[in-house]
PDB file of N, CA and C in Angstrom:
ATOM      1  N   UNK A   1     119.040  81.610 101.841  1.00  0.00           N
ATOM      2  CA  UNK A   1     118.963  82.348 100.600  1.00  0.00           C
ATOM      3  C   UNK A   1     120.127  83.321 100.507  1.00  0.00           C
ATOM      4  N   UNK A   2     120.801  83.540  99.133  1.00  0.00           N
ATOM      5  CA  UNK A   2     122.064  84.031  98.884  1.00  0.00           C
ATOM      6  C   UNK A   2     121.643  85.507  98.551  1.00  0.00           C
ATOM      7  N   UNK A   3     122.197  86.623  99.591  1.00  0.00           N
ATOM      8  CA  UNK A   3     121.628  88.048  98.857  1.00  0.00           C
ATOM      9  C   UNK A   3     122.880  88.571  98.394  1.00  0.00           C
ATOM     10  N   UNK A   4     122.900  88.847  96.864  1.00  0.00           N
ATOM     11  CA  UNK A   4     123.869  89.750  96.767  1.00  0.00           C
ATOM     12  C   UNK A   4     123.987  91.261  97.040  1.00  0.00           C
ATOM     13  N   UNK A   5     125.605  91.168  97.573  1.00  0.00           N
ATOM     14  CA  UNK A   5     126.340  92.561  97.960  1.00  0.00           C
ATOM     15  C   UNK A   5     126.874  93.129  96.959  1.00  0.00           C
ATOM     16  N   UNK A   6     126.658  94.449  96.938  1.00  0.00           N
ATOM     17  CA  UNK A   6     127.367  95.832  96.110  1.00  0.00           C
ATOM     18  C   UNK A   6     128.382  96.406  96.737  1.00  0.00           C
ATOM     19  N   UNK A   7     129.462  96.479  95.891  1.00  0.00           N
ATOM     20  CA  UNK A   7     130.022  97.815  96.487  1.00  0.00           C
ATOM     21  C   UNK A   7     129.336  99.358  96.609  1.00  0.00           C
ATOM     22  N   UNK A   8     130.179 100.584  97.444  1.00  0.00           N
ATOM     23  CA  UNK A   8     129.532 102.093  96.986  1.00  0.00           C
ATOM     24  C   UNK A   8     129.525 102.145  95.230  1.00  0.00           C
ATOM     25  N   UNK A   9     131.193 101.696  94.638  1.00  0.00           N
ATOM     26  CA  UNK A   9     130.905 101.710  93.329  1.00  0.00           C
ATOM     27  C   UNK A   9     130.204 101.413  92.498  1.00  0.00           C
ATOM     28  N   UNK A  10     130.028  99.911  92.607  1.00  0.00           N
ATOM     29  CA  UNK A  10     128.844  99.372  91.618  1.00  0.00           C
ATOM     30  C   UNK A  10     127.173  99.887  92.023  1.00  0.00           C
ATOM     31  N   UNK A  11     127.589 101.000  93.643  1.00  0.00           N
ATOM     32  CA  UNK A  11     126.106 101.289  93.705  1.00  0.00           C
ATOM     33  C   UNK A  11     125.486 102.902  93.019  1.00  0.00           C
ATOM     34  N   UNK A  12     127.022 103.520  92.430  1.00  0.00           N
ATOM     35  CA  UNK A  12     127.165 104.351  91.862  1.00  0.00           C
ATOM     36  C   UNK A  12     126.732 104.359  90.401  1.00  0.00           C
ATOM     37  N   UNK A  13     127.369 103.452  90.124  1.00  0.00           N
ATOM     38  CA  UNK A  13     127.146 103.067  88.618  1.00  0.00           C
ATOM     39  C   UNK A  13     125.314 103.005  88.545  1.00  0.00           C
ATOM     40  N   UNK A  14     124.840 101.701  89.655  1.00  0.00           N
ATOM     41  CA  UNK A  14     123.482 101.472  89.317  1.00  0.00           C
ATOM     42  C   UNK A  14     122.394 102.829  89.213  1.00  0.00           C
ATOM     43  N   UNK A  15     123.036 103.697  90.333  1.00  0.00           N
ATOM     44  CA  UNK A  15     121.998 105.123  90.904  1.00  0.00           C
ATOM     45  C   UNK A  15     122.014 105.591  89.131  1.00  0.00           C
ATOM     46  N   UNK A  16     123.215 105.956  88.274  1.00  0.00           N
ATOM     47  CA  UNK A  16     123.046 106.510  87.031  1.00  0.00           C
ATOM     48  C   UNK A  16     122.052 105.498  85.914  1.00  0.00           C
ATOM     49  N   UNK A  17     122.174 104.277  86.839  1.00  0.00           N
ATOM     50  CA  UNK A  17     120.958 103.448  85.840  1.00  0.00           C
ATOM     51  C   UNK A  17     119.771 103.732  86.442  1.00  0.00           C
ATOM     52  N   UNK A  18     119.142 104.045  87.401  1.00  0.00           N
ATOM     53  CA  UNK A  18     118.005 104.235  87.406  1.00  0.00           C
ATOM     54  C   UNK A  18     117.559 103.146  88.861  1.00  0.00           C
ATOM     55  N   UNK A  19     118.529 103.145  89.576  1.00  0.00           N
ATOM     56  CA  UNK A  19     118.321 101.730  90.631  1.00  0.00           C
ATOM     57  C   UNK A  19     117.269 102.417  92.005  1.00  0.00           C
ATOM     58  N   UNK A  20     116.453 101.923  92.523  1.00  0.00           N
ATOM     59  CA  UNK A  20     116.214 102.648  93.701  1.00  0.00           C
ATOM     60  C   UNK A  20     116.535 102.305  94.793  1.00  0.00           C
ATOM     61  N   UNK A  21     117.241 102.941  95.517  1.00  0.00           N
ATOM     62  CA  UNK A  21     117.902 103.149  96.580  1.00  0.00           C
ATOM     63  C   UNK A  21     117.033 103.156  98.099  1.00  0.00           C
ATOM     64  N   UNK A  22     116.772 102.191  98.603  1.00  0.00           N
ATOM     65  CA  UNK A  22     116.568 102.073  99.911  1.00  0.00           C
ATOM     66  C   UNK A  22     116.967 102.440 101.173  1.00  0.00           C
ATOM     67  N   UNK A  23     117.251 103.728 102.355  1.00  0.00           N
ATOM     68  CA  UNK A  23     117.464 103.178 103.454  1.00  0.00           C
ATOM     69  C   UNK A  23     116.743 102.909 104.139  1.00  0.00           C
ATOM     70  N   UNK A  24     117.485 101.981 105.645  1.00  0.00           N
ATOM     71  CA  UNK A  24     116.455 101.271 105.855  1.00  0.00           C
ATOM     72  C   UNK A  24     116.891 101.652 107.848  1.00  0.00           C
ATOM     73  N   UNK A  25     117.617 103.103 107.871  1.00  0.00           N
ATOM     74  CA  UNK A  25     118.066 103.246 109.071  1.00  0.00           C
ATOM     75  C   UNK A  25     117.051 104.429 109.757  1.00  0.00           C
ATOM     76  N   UNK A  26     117.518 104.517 110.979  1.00  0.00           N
ATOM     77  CA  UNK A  26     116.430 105.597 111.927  1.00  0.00           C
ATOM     78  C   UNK A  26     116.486 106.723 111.473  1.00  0.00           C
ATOM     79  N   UNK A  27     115.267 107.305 111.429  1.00  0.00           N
ATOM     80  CA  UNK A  27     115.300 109.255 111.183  1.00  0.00           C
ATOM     81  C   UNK A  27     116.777 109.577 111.584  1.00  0.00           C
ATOM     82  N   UNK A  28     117.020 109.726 112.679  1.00  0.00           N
ATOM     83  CA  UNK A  28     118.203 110.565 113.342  1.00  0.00           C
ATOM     84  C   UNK A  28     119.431 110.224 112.374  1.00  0.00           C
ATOM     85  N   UNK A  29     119.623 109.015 112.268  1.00  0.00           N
ATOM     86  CA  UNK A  29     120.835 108.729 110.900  1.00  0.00           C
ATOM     87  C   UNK A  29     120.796 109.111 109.893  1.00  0.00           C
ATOM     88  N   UNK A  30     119.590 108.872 109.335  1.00  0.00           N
ATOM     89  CA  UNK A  30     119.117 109.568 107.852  1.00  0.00           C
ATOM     90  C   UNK A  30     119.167 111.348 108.103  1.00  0.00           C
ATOM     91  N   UNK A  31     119.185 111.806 109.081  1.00  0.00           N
ATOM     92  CA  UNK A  31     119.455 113.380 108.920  1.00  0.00           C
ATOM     93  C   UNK A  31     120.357 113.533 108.996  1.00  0.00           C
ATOM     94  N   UNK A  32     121.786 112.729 109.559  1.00  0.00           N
ATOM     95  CA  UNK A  32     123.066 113.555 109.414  1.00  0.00           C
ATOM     96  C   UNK A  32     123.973 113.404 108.136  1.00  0.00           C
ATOM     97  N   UNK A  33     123.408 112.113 107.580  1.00  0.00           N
ATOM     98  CA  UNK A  33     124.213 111.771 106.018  1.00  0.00           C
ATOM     99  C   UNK A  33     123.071 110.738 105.522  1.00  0.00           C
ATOM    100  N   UNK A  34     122.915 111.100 104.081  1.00  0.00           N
ATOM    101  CA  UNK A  34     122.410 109.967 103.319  1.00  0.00           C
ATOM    102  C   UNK A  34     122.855 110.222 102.090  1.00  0.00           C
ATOM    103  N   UNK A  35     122.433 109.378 101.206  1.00  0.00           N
ATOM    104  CA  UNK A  35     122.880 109.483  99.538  1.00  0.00           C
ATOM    105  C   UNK A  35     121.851 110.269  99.148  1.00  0.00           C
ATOM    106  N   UNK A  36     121.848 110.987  98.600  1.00  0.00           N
ATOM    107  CA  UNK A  36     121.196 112.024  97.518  1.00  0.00           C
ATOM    108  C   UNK A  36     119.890 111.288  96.893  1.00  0.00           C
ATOM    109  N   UNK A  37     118.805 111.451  96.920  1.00  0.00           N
ATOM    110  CA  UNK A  37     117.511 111.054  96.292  1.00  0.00           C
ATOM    111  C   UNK A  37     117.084 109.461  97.138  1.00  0.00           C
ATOM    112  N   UNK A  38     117.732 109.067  97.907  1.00  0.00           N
ATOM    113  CA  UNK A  38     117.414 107.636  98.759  1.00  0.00           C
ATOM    114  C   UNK A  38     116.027 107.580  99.115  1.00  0.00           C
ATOM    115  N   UNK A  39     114.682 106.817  98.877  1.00  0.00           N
ATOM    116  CA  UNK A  39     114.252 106.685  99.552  1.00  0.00           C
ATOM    117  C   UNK A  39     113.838 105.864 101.305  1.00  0.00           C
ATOM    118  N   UNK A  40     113.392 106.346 101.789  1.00  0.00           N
ATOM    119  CA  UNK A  40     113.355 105.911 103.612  1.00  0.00           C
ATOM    120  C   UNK A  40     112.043 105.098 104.341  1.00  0.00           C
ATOM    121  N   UNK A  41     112.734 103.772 104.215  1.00  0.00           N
ATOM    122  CA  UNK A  41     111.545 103.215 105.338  1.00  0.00           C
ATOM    123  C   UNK A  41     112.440 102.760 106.480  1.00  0.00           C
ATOM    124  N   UNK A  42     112.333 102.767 107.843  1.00  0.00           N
ATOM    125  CA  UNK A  42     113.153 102.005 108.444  1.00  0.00           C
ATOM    126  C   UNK A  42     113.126 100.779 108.752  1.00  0.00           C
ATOM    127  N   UNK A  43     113.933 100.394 109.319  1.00  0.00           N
ATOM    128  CA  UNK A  43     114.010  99.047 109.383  1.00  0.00           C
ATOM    129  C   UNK A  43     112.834  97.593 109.784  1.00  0.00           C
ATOM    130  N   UNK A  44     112.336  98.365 110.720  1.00  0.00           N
ATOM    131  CA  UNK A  44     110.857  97.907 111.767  1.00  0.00           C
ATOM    132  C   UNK A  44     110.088  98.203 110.997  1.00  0.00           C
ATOM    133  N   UNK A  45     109.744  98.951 109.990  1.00  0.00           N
ATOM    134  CA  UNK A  45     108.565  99.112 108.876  1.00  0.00           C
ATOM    135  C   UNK A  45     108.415  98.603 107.114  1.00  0.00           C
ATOM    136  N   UNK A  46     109.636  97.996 107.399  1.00  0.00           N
ATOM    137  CA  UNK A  46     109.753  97.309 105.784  1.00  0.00           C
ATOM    138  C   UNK A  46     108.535  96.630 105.442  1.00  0.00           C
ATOM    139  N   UNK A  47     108.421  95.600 106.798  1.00  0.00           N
ATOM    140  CA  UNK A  47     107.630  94.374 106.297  1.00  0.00           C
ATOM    141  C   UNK A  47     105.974  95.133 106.133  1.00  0.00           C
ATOM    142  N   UNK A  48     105.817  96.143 106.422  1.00  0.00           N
ATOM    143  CA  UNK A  48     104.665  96.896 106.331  1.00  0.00           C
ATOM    144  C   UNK A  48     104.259  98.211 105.264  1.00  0.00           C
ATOM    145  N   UNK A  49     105.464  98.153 104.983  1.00  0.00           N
ATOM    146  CA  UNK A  49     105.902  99.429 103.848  1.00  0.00           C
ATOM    147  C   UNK A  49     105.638  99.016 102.635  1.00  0.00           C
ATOM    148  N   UNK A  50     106.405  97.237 102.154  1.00  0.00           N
ATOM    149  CA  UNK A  50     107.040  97.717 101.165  1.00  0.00           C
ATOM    150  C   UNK A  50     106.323  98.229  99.727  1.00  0.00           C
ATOM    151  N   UNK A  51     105.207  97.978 100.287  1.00  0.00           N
ATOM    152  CA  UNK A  51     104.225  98.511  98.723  1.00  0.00           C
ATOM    153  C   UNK A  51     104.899  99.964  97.869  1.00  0.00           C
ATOM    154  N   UNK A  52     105.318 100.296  99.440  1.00  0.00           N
ATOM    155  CA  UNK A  52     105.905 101.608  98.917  1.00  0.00           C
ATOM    156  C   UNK A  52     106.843 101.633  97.815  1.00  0.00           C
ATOM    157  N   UNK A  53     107.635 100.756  97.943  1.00  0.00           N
ATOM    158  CA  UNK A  53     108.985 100.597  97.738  1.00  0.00           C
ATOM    159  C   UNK A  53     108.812 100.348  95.625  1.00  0.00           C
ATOM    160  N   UNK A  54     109.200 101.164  95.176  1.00  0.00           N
ATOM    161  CA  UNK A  54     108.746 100.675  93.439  1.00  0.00           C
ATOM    162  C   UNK A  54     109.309  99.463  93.110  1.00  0.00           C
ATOM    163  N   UNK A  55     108.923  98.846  92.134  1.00  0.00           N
ATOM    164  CA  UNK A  55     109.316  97.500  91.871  1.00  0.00           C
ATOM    165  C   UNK A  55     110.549  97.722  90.784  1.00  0.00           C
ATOM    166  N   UNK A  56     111.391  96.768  90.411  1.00  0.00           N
ATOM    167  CA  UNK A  56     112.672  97.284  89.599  1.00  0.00           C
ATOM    168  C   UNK A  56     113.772  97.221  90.327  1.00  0.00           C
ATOM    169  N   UNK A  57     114.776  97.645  89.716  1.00  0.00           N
ATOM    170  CA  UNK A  57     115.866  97.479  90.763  1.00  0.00           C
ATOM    171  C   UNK A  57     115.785  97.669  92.127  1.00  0.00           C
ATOM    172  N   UNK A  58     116.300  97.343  92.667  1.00  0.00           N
ATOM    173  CA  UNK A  58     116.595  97.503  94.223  1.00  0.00           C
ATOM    174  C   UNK A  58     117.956  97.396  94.947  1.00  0.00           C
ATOM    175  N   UNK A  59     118.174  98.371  95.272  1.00  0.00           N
ATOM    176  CA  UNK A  59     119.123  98.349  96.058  1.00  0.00           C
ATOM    177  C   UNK A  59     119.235  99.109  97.679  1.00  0.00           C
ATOM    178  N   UNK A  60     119.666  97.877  98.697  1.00  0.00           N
ATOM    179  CA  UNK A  60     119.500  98.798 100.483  1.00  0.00           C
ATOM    180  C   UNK A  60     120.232  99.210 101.233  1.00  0.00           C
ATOM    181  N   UNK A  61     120.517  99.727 101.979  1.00  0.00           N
ATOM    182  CA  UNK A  61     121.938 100.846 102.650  1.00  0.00           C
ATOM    183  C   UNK A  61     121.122 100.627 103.826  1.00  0.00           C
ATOM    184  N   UNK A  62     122.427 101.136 104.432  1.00  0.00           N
ATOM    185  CA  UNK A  62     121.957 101.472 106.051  1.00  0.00           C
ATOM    186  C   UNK A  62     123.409 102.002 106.755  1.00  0.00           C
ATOM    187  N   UNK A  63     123.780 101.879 107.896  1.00  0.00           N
ATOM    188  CA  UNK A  63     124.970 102.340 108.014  1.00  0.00           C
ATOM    189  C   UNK A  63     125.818 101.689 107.527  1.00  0.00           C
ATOM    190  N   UNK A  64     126.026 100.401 108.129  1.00  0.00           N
ATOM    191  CA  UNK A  64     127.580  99.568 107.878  1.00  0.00           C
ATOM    192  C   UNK A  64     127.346  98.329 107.014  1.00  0.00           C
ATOM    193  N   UNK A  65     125.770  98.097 106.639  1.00  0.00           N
ATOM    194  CA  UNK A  65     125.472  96.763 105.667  1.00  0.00           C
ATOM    195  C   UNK A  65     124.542  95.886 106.802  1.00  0.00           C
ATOM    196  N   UNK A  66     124.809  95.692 108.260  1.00  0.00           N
ATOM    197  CA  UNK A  66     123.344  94.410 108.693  1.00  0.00           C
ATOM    198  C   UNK A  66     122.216  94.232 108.473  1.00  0.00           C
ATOM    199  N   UNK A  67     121.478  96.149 108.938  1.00  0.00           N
ATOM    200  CA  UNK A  67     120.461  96.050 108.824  1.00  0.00           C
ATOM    201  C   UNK A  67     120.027  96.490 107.617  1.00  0.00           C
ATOM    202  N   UNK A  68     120.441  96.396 106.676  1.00  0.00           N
ATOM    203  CA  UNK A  68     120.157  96.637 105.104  1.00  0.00           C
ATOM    204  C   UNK A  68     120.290  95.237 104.736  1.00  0.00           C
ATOM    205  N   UNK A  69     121.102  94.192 105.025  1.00  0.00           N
ATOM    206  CA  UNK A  69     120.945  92.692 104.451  1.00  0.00           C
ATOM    207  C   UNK A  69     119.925  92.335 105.276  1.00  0.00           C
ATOM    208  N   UNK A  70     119.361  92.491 106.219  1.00  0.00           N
ATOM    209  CA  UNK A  70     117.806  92.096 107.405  1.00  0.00           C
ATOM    210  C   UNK A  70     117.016  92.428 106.506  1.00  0.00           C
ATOM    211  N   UNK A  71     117.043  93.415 105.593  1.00  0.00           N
ATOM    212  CA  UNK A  71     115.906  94.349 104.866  1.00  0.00           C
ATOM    213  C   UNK A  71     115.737  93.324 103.389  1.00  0.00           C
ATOM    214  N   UNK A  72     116.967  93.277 102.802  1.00  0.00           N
ATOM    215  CA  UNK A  72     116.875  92.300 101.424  1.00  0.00           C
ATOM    216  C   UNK A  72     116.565  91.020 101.723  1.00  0.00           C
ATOM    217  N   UNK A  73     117.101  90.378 102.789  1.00  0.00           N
ATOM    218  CA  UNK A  73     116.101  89.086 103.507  1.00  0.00           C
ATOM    219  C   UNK A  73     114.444  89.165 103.280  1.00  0.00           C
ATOM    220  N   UNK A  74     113.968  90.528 104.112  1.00  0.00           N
ATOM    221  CA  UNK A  74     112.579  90.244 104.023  1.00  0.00           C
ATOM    222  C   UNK A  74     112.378  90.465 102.599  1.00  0.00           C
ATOM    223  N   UNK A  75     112.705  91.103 101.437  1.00  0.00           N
ATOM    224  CA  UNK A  75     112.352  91.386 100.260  1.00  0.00           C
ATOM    225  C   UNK A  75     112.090  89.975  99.792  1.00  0.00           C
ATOM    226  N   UNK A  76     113.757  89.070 100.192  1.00  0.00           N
ATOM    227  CA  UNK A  76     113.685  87.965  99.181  1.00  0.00           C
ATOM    228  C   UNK A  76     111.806  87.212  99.594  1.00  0.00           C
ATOM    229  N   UNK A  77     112.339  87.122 101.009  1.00  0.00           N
ATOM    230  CA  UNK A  77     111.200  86.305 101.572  1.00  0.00           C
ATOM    231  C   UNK A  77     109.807  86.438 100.797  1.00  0.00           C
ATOM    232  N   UNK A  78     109.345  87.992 100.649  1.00  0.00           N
ATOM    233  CA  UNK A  78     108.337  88.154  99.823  1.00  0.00           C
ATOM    234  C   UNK A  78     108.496  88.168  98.424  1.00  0.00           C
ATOM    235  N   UNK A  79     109.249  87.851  98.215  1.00  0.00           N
ATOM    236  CA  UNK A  79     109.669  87.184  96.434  1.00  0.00           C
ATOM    237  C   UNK A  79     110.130  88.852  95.645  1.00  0.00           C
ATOM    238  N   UNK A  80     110.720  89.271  96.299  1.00  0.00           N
ATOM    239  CA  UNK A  80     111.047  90.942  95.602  1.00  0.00           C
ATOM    240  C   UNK A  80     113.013  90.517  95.358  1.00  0.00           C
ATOM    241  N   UNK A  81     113.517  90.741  94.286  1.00  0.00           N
ATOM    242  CA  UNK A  81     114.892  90.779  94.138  1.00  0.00           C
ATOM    243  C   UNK A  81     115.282  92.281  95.207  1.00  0.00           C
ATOM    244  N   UNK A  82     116.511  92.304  95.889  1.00  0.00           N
ATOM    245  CA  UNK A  82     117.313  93.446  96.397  1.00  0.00           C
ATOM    246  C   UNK A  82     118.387  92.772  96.533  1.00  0.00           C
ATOM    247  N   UNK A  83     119.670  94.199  96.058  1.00  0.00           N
ATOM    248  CA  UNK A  83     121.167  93.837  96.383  1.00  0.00           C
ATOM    249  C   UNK A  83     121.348  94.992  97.895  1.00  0.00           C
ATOM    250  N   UNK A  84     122.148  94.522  98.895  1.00  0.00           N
ATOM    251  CA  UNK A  84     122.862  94.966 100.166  1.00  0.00           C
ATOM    252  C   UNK A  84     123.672  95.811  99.461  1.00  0.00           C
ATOM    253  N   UNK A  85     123.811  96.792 100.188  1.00  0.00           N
ATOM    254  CA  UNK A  85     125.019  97.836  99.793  1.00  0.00           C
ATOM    255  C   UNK A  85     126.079  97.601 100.859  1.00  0.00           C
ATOM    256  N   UNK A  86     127.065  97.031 100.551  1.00  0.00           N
ATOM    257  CA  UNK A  86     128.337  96.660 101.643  1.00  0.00           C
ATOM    258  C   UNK A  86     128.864  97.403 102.070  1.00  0.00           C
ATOM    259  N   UNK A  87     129.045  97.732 103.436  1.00  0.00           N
ATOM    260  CA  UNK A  87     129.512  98.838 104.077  1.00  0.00           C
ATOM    261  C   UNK A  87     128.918  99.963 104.409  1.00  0.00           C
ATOM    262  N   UNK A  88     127.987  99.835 103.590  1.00  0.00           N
ATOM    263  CA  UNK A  88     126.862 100.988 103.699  1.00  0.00           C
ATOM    264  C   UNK A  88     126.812 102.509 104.019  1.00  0.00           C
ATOM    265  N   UNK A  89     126.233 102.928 104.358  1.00  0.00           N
ATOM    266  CA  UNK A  89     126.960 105.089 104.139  1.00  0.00           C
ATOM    267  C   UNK A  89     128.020 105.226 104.921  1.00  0.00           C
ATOM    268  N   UNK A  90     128.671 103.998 105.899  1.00  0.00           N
ATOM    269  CA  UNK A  90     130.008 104.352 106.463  1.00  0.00           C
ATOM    270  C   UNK A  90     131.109 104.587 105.039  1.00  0.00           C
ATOM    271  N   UNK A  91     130.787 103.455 104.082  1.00  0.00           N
ATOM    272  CA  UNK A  91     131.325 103.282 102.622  1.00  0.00           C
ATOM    273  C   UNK A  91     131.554 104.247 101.947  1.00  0.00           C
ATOM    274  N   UNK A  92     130.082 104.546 101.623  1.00  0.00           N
ATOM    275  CA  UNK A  92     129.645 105.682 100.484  1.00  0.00           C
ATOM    276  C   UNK A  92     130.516 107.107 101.305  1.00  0.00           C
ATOM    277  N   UNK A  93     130.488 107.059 102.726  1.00  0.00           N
ATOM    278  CA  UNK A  93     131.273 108.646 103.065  1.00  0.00           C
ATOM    279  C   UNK A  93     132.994 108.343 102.321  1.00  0.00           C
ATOM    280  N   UNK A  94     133.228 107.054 103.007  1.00  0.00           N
ATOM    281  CA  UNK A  94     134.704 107.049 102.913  1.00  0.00           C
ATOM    282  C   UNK A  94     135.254 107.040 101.495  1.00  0.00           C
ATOM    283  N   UNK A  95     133.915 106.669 100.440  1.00  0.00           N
ATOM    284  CA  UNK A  95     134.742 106.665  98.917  1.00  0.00           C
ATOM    285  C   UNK A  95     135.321 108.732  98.415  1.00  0.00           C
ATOM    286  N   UNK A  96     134.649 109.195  99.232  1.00  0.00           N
ATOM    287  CA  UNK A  96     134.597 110.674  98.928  1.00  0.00           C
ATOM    288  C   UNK A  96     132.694 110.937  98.304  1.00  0.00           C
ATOM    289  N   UNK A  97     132.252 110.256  97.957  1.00  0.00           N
ATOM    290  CA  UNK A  97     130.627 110.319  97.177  1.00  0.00           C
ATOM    291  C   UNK A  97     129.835 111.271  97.999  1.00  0.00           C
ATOM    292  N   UNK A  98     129.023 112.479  97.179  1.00  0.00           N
ATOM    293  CA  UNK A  98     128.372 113.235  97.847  1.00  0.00           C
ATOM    294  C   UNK A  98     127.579 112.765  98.725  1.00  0.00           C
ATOM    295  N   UNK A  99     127.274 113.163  99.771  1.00  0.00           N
ATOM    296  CA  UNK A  99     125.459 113.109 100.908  1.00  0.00           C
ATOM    297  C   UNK A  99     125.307 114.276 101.017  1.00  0.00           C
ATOM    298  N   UNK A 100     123.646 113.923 101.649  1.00  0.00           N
ATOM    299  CA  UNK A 100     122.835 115.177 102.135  1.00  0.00           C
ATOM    300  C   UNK A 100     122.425 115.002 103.299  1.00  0.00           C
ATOM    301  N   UNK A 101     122.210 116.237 103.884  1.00  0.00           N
ATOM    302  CA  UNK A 101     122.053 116.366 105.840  1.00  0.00           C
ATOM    303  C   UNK A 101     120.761 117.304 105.557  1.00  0.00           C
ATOM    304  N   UNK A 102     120.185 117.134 107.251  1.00  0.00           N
ATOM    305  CA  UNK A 102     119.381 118.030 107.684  1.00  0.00           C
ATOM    306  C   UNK A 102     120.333 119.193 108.266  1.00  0.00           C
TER     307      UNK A 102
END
């Protein structure tokens, strides 16, 4: 199954549409940088989460893009659309795009 990839840009554009933003990396990562309003399941808890997860756009991050395409895998699997964010918050730091820390 074919998951499509985003750039940070086109994941910029989507956040002003209303996209929800997935990560899908460990506490400890998610406290030193994330995107602004992201919600957090990690990776080992998707397949148990995702009720959580609102239905509608989707889009998943993680650091560098694997374990965020592992994550849109299981989505597809359970019949949920998600796009990978390519490069993932290594990306989103290097475009200049705000984050938030603990």
């Amino acid at each position: 199954m074919a998951i499509e990839e985003i750039t940070v840009e086109e994941l910029a554009q989507r956040l002003e549409a209303g996209v929800v933003l997935l990560d899908v990396r460990e506490p400890a990562e998610l406290a030193e940088a994330r995107v602004p309003g992201v919600l957090h399941i990690p990776l080992a808890q998707v397949p148990s989460r995702m009720s959580e997860v609102p239905e509608g756009d989707l889009a998943v991050i993680c650091r560098s893009g694997a374990r965020s395409m592992q994550a849109c895998q299981q989505f597809a699997a359970a019949g949920r659309d998600a796009v990978n964010v390519a490069g993932g918050i290594l990306a989103w730091i290097d475009s200049g795009r705000p984050t938030e820390s603990d």
